[in-house]
Amino acid sequence: MSTPRRGGPAVGGRLALVAVVGALVVGLAVPNWAGLVGVVLVLVVGVLVDLLLAGSVRGLRIERPDDGVQVRLGESLAVGLVVTNSGPRRVRGELRDAWPPSCGASPEVAAVDVPVGERRRVTTTLTPGRRGEHAADRVTVRSWGPLGLAARQVSTTAGGRVRVLPAFASRRHLPARLARLRELDGRRATQVRGAGTEFDSLREYVDGDDVRSIDWRASARSTSTSGASGATGNLVVRTWRPERDRHVLVVLDTGRTAAGLVGTGQAAVPRLDAALDAALLLAALASRGGDRVDLLAHDRMPRASVFGARDPLPAMTAALSGVEASLVETDMAALVATVLRRASRRSLVVLLTGLDDAVLADGLEPLLGPLLHRHTLLVAGVADPVVTAMAAERGDAAAVYGAAAGQVALAERRDVAARLSRRGVEVLDAAPDDLAPALADRYLALKARGRL
Amino acid sequence: MSTPLRARWRRARGPVVIGALVLLAAVVLTVVGTRADRGLLDPDSVDPAGGAALVALLRDQGVRVDVADRPDALAAADPGTTVLVATPDRLRRADLDTLARSGARMVLVAPGSRPLEALAPGVRAGAPPPALLTTESPDPSCPVPAAVAAGRIDTDGDVYEVTPPAVGCYPQGGTAALAVSGRTTVVGSATPFRNDALDHAGNAALTMRLLGAGPRVLWYVPPVLPDDTAGPTPLVRLVPPGWVWGGATLLLAALVTALWRGRRLGPLVAERLPVRVPAAETTRGRAGLYRRLGARARAAEVLRDDARRRLAARVGLSAHTPAEALTAAVVAAAPGYDPAAVADLLYGAAPPDDRALVVLAGALDELRGAAAGSGRVPAGRGEDQG
């Protein structure tokens, strides 16, 4: 491939060892300039011989057969390189397939031995520690001469990208929620009658049906058309099913608050990751429930969006893989304007955000009118277990002052939630681990109440 | 666990081996290099290389032998004293001046150029002649009485070029193994003075005559002191001549090592990482501010507010219930609590110090526990929720 190549010679530890031995020989046996020159000559000749006899690295063709692969965060993936030796000599040495540090490439350096005219596959295992789009860096090959004193080295690019998808740890909550969804689907008409449920069909009354579901007008019509069998004619009941084909728009706030780490130690995750996990669970659930799910990630401008995808979960997973929080204040006006523009039909708008200061409420409150007029708004906040723990701490003065500060923070959250609730916004406030199932449950509850 | 260890060892193996080799060579050279000089002509030593036998012989002859190892002892030297310096190269400039002024007889064993210049004018260090021109033990061939009396001696050390009026003995191809300049006698070899060689040829006769000429001998063993007048000695002068070249080669080896370690297998890969800050930092910061400012009133009010809110939820009242009503309801829910005490807990004055604040926080927790444990109140859903 026509890629820029950079390289040159390299020397080995063996050359340094030879030089040290040479120094001892000079010091003990030939302590004069001739000894020094002799050592220099030995080193130079050794290096020249090795460089001449080393397999040519420029004759190597390095290709990456599988490009643009995907892996879920927390899992491993083997990526391969095919090294073809079209040079005149065997190439023996090392190869480094360099990836960004967070990709966790292993082994860092692999041994290669490619005879003339043959090719070998070199496999590197990636265990990424961070989601996103990662591109491979250079591939470097070092080919040693027969003496092991010096080598030829070249760095080249062979392409290669890996997309690290979000871990979607809340997948484990999906089966239970799907069961609840099916339950909802199969509910008797009587149990789900109410605003927003959809009329499904008319059928004849059978024993056990709620008498309240009898459609008297239809029964009368049915009796009259079926002739003279009299008053004991067919009773017709209406059946209902949960609403379907509703729209759910998940909006991720990727601004300043999303960058904060919540939780302690190993369990600490950025708010964005917790929100993203919840968004994926909601998308999986809603798409199985027959609803359309769209996605928008927004801070000062849209960062990612998925609209009208036939299979929203993979599309959203891919779109969200590269989304990171930015250290800017979210522009709520722009966010709401985007939502109003993109969500043409009545939707459940789920805004996943921090919910931890008045800035959010101040920014959102004046914009609620048109939003609530057309849509149902659910604001889900990621709480910080650290603050909750601080608020409960006792013992010494430092702990009690910490508890006071924690209480202030919690009170602020309550205040924001209360302000939004008063305006008719659905509010959910949960710790990062509980957010995904709590949001799924709230969605199911809204669906059952016909609020979508 | 052992895999990274092994990998680290594999990476460090080369430098470690090279370092060990250099260290080993240094140790070997130090041991080999110093053995020859150890205890040479020590007046108390009965080692083969020591001088105790000569001291004993001199004392037998009634000569007073003083052993000194401090420079100030040289001040005691007078024309009646014979000063023996076994390692004259260690003499400082000041010591040389003292000796030159003292008028004492001096016997210097294998001196270098500095003591020669100061104490033996006319005698210079000479290059040893080719082996063909030397004889095993030449005749004295000079008029120095001690040498003439002793005859042949061991002359296996340094040799000197002698210009008159200084006199050279035991000639070796134009140089002399023993030289006399004024009151200073220079002996090129320490062997005639050694315990193990005193009985060879004329060694004893020579040394006894040289040292026993006067009533007193000052056997001076110069301490190893930095020469405070000669200025710093350049490092190169301290290195044995052969090792200048060895050192240069070692520098070359260091350069090669740097080249070896310095060449990376491909460039470093840079990566843009997202910013991650614990979200609770602001809350912690606020806690620190409260503490630094001693905001006890504010902290107590916050804690009381929270307790009031939770207690109100517990007893089924609104959060905005007046003080008297809430106090009454809480007292009813928490048996054993005095109404005045509850009112003071929930609505009292700010605590005067941090201890009181800690006590207040604990008391509020207890009150909540008591109200929750009474069982009178139905377990409402989530007292933690607002």
XYZ file of C-alpha atoms in Angstrom, chain A residues 19-440:
422
model
C 31.410 -2.802 23.530
C 31.670 -3.416 27.299
C 33.692 -6.562 26.774
C 35.829 -4.538 24.386
C 36.353 -1.911 27.086
C 37.581 -4.585 29.515
C 39.926 -5.990 26.874
C 41.292 -2.520 26.102
C 41.695 -1.648 29.766
C 43.411 -4.882 30.757
C 45.301 -6.029 27.663
C 45.811 -3.266 25.085
C 45.635 0.051 26.901
C 46.354 2.324 23.971
C 44.650 3.994 21.058
C 45.013 0.888 18.923
C 42.775 -1.035 21.314
C 40.116 1.648 21.130
C 40.251 1.773 17.346
C 40.102 -2.030 17.252
C 36.928 -2.074 19.331
C 35.368 0.606 17.136
C 36.272 -1.409 14.050
C 34.749 -4.597 15.475
C 31.530 -2.756 16.309
C 31.291 -1.035 12.941
C 31.990 -4.204 10.977
C 29.468 -6.169 13.064
C 26.798 -3.559 12.520
C 27.479 -3.341 8.785
C 27.378 -7.115 8.360
C 24.103 -7.327 10.256
C 22.508 -4.486 8.346
C 23.557 -6.030 5.037
C 22.303 -9.493 5.902
C 19.090 -8.499 7.705
C 15.871 -9.200 5.843
C 14.570 -6.127 4.060
C 11.737 -4.440 5.906
C 10.876 -2.377 2.847
C 10.035 -5.545 0.947
C 7.357 -6.417 3.498
C 3.709 -5.882 2.702
C 1.606 -5.347 5.789
C -2.155 -5.536 5.444
C -5.033 -5.545 7.830
C -7.638 -7.927 6.432
C -10.482 -7.034 8.772
C -11.003 -3.305 9.132
C -13.699 -1.420 10.994
C -14.515 -3.968 13.644
C -16.705 -3.527 16.703
C -16.373 -4.685 20.263
C -18.431 -4.063 23.342
C -16.675 -2.295 26.184
C -15.292 -4.857 28.640
C -14.875 -7.558 26.026
C -11.787 -8.512 24.032
C -11.230 -8.610 20.324
C -8.438 -10.100 18.242
C -7.241 -7.964 15.364
C -4.886 -9.399 12.808
C -2.188 -8.220 10.461
C -0.952 -10.192 7.492
C 2.755 -9.752 6.803
C 3.908 -10.832 3.348
C 7.619 -11.080 2.647
C 8.358 -10.303 -0.995
C 11.987 -9.410 -0.285
C 15.062 -11.535 -1.060
C 15.809 -12.641 2.520
C 13.985 -14.101 5.442
C 12.721 -11.495 7.925
C 13.165 -12.336 11.574
C 12.438 -9.845 14.292
C 9.695 -8.017 16.096
C 6.470 -6.341 15.113
C 4.508 -3.792 17.086
C 0.921 -3.117 16.153
C 0.464 0.202 17.961
C -2.964 1.194 19.275
C -3.916 4.051 21.590
C -3.126 3.151 25.220
C -6.766 2.789 26.276
C -7.235 0.032 23.696
C -5.233 -2.337 25.905
C -3.328 -3.981 23.046
C -1.577 -7.200 24.024
C 1.071 -8.329 23.315
C 2.646 -4.952 22.715
C 5.414 -6.522 20.655
C 5.080 -9.799 18.774
C 7.863 -11.899 17.313
C 7.715 -12.371 13.540
C 9.557 -14.814 11.333
C 8.549 -14.679 7.679
C 10.459 -16.811 5.160
C 10.935 -15.506 1.623
C 7.741 -15.407 -0.411
C 5.519 -16.477 2.461
C 3.155 -14.631 4.707
C 2.315 -14.778 8.373
C -0.565 -13.541 10.445
C 0.185 -11.528 13.575
C -2.654 -11.259 16.046
C -3.035 -8.556 18.677
C -5.747 -8.758 21.307
C -7.507 -5.522 22.197
C -9.256 -5.128 25.535
C -10.481 -1.525 25.334
C -10.931 0.422 28.545
C -12.894 3.264 26.995
C -15.665 3.394 24.441
C -15.407 5.377 21.244
C -13.867 5.206 17.809
C -10.215 4.258 17.991
C -7.814 4.196 15.068
C -4.713 2.053 14.969
C -1.426 3.895 14.946
C 1.645 2.789 13.050
C 2.835 -0.740 12.537
C 6.549 -1.027 13.217
C 8.722 -3.937 12.110
C 12.304 -4.497 13.214
C 14.320 -7.083 11.299
C 17.488 -8.349 13.001
C 20.651 -9.402 11.244
C 22.147 -12.866 11.845
C 24.506 -11.598 14.591
C 21.758 -9.836 16.504
C 23.877 -6.694 16.733
C 21.851 -4.411 14.521
C 18.464 -4.352 12.841
C 16.559 -2.555 10.164
C 13.370 -0.916 11.282
C 10.437 0.653 9.512
C 7.145 2.166 10.618
C 4.170 2.177 8.338
C 0.433 2.585 8.531
C -1.924 -0.234 7.734
C -5.234 1.404 8.596
C -7.479 -0.213 11.118
C -10.294 1.175 13.205
C -12.168 -0.309 16.077
C -15.452 0.960 17.413
C -15.882 0.291 21.093
C -19.565 0.143 21.918
C -21.037 1.034 25.308
C -21.051 -1.849 27.753
C -24.866 -1.845 28.115
C -24.573 -3.425 31.555
C -28.286 -2.893 32.155
C -29.073 -5.584 29.573
C -29.638 -7.898 32.517
C -32.732 -5.898 33.480
C -34.305 -6.370 30.059
C -35.943 -9.837 30.435
C -37.902 -8.838 33.543
C -39.137 -5.643 31.877
C -40.076 -7.460 28.692
C -42.135 -9.876 30.759
C -43.925 -6.899 32.313
C -44.502 -5.503 28.841
C -46.110 -8.730 27.664
C -48.242 -8.761 30.767
C -49.380 -5.274 29.871
C -50.175 -6.413 26.370
C -52.297 -9.292 27.456
C -54.277 -7.415 30.079
C -58.008 -7.729 30.064
C -59.778 -4.841 28.477
C -61.389 -3.985 31.750
C -58.079 -3.418 33.430
C -56.664 -1.038 30.950
C -59.714 1.001 30.044
C -58.897 4.576 30.371
C -57.573 7.583 28.655
C -55.121 6.939 25.901
C -55.658 3.223 25.480
C -56.464 2.180 21.968
C -59.647 0.620 20.726
C -58.765 -2.698 19.170
C -61.861 -4.564 17.949
C -65.398 -5.683 18.717
C -66.231 -9.230 19.517
C -69.050 -11.199 21.006
C -69.533 -11.283 24.713
C -68.307 -14.405 26.453
C -68.767 -15.366 30.064
C -66.271 -13.631 32.246
C -66.065 -10.370 30.355
C -66.664 -7.271 32.370
C -70.142 -6.029 31.715
C -68.757 -2.503 31.647
C -66.980 -3.282 28.414
C -70.222 -4.059 26.554
C -70.742 -1.680 23.715
C -74.475 -1.178 23.816
C -74.732 0.737 20.616
C -72.856 -1.962 18.701
C -74.890 -4.663 20.428
C -78.071 -2.986 19.327
C -76.828 -2.675 15.787
C -75.767 -6.293 15.795
C -79.169 -7.373 17.095
C -81.013 -5.364 14.519
C -78.996 -6.673 11.601
C -79.120 -10.277 12.700
C -82.901 -10.327 12.480
C -85.724 -11.238 14.761
C -84.178 -13.371 17.429
C -85.306 -10.788 19.960
C -83.868 -9.110 22.939
C -81.557 -11.934 23.857
C -79.417 -11.192 20.822
C -75.642 -10.899 20.634
C -73.915 -8.731 23.076
C -70.813 -7.122 21.720
C -67.852 -6.084 23.830
C -65.070 -3.712 22.951
C -61.548 -4.955 23.381
C -58.580 -2.699 24.062
C -54.905 -3.022 23.698
C -52.073 -0.915 24.983
C -51.153 1.904 22.726
C -48.544 1.123 20.132
C -46.534 3.035 17.580
C -45.929 5.840 20.008
C -42.811 7.911 19.822
C -40.114 7.974 22.441
C -37.345 10.550 22.050
C -34.367 10.013 24.318
C -32.345 13.179 24.826
C -28.896 12.911 26.405
C -27.487 16.045 27.960
C -23.757 15.800 27.182
C -22.822 19.101 28.806
C -20.740 19.924 31.863
C -22.763 17.920 34.394
C -22.486 14.749 32.323
C -18.708 14.732 32.767
C -18.880 14.368 36.553
C -17.851 11.039 38.017
C -20.484 9.597 40.306
C -19.840 6.795 42.771
C -16.574 5.897 44.438
C -13.459 3.924 43.574
C -13.786 1.315 40.861
C -17.542 1.832 40.617
C -17.156 5.491 39.676
C -18.614 6.215 36.242
C -19.228 9.480 34.435
C -22.855 10.566 34.612
C -22.979 10.283 30.846
C -22.205 6.562 30.951
C -24.969 5.874 33.467
C -27.390 7.930 31.371
C -26.294 6.142 28.224
C -26.873 2.751 29.814
C -30.376 3.801 30.823
C -31.053 5.158 27.333
C -30.065 1.845 25.749
C -32.283 -0.171 28.079
C -35.183 2.155 27.381
C -34.580 1.903 23.639
C -34.453 -1.898 23.766
C -37.635 -2.055 25.787
C -39.582 0.536 23.832
C -38.704 -0.895 20.446
C -39.912 -4.315 21.586
C -43.024 -2.645 22.899
C -43.832 -1.478 19.403
C -42.866 2.142 19.936
C -40.558 4.183 17.788
C -37.400 5.288 19.555
C -35.304 8.229 18.496
C -32.200 9.622 20.074
C -30.578 12.992 20.433
C -27.328 13.821 22.243
C -26.953 17.535 22.756
C -24.943 20.065 24.691
C -24.331 23.337 22.900
C -25.098 21.620 19.627
C -26.319 18.197 18.580
C -23.576 15.606 19.137
C -25.343 12.511 17.875
C -28.805 11.689 16.681
C -30.723 8.637 15.509
C -34.116 9.328 13.940
C -36.405 6.883 12.238
C -34.118 3.871 12.543
C -35.872 0.610 11.791
C -33.823 -1.217 14.427
C -32.968 1.522 16.891
C -30.827 -0.384 19.411
C -27.807 -1.157 17.185
C -28.066 2.247 15.549
C -28.112 3.989 18.911
C -25.309 1.834 20.299
C -23.132 2.752 17.358
C -24.086 6.427 17.427
C -23.402 6.710 21.152
C -20.077 4.872 21.104
C -18.121 8.021 20.373
C -20.125 10.498 22.422
C -18.209 12.128 25.270
C -19.232 14.817 27.701
C -17.931 18.281 26.881
C -17.084 20.880 29.489
C -19.619 23.416 28.336
C -22.925 24.565 29.742
C -25.776 22.880 27.919
C -27.738 25.291 25.771
C -31.241 24.339 26.880
C -32.921 26.674 24.417
C -31.107 25.086 21.489
C -31.795 21.614 22.877
C -35.523 22.243 23.238
C -35.654 23.871 19.801
C -34.016 20.794 18.277
C -36.448 18.526 20.074
C -39.441 20.545 18.868
C -38.136 20.569 15.318
C -37.248 16.895 15.111
C -40.119 15.353 17.074
C -43.004 15.975 14.707
C -45.496 13.693 16.402
C -46.516 13.644 20.018
C -43.713 11.899 21.871
C -42.484 10.919 25.243
C -39.361 13.080 25.561
C -36.912 11.593 28.043
C -34.241 14.075 29.067
C -31.300 12.390 30.808
C -29.323 14.992 32.684
C -27.615 15.864 35.963
C -30.498 17.440 37.841
C -28.077 18.706 40.444
C -28.317 22.426 40.267
C -30.746 25.212 39.711
C -29.105 26.074 36.392
C -31.014 23.234 34.783
C -34.361 24.307 36.221
C -33.689 27.954 35.411
C -32.770 27.087 31.842
C -35.550 24.613 31.281
C -38.485 26.256 33.040
C -39.205 29.065 30.584
C -39.077 26.572 27.710
C -41.494 24.077 29.186
C -44.676 25.609 27.722
C -44.391 24.554 24.060
C -42.637 21.335 25.035
C -45.349 20.181 27.416
C -48.020 21.386 25.057
C -46.950 18.899 22.397
C -45.097 16.194 24.321
C -44.828 14.357 27.579
C -41.553 15.262 29.266
C -39.671 12.952 31.603
C -36.532 14.370 33.199
C -34.252 11.679 34.608
C -31.349 12.741 36.787
C -28.286 10.745 37.762
C -27.799 11.130 41.511
C -24.393 10.817 43.150
C -24.205 8.095 45.836
C -21.186 9.904 47.277
C -23.290 12.915 48.195
C -25.991 10.694 49.669
C -23.372 8.923 51.765
C -21.876 12.234 52.866
C -25.272 13.483 53.997
C -25.629 10.512 56.341
C -22.146 10.749 57.817
C -21.687 11.475 61.501
C -18.895 11.217 64.030
C -16.699 14.297 64.132
C -16.992 17.929 63.162
C -15.651 17.341 59.635
C -18.205 14.584 59.026
C -21.081 16.709 60.320
C -20.101 19.714 58.200
C -19.878 17.261 55.275
C -23.358 15.997 56.150
C -24.666 19.563 56.144
C -23.108 20.223 52.730
C -24.534 16.933 51.453
C -27.984 17.852 52.753
C -27.755 21.194 51.004
C -26.949 19.420 47.728
C -29.791 16.938 48.196
C -32.208 19.721 49.075
C -31.210 21.521 45.899
C -32.004 18.430 43.859
C -35.349 18.040 45.606
C -36.078 21.661 44.916
C -35.307 21.301 41.207
C -37.390 18.137 41.016
C -40.277 19.810 42.805
C -40.170 22.854 40.524
C -40.282 20.646 37.442
C -43.007 18.397 38.877
C -45.216 21.377 39.605
C -45.104 22.226 35.920
C -46.249 18.743 34.974
C -42.913 17.232 34.168
C -42.309 13.623 35.131
C -39.156 13.562 37.277
C -36.965 10.587 38.075
C -33.929 10.834 40.321
C -31.851 7.683 40.804
C -28.358 6.507 41.619
C -26.324 5.430 38.555
C -26.867 1.714 39.165
C -30.617 2.119 39.631
C -31.252 4.604 36.872
C -31.703 2.166 33.972
C -34.256 -0.147 35.655
C -36.027 2.814 37.268
C -36.362 4.555 33.919
C -37.638 1.342 32.296
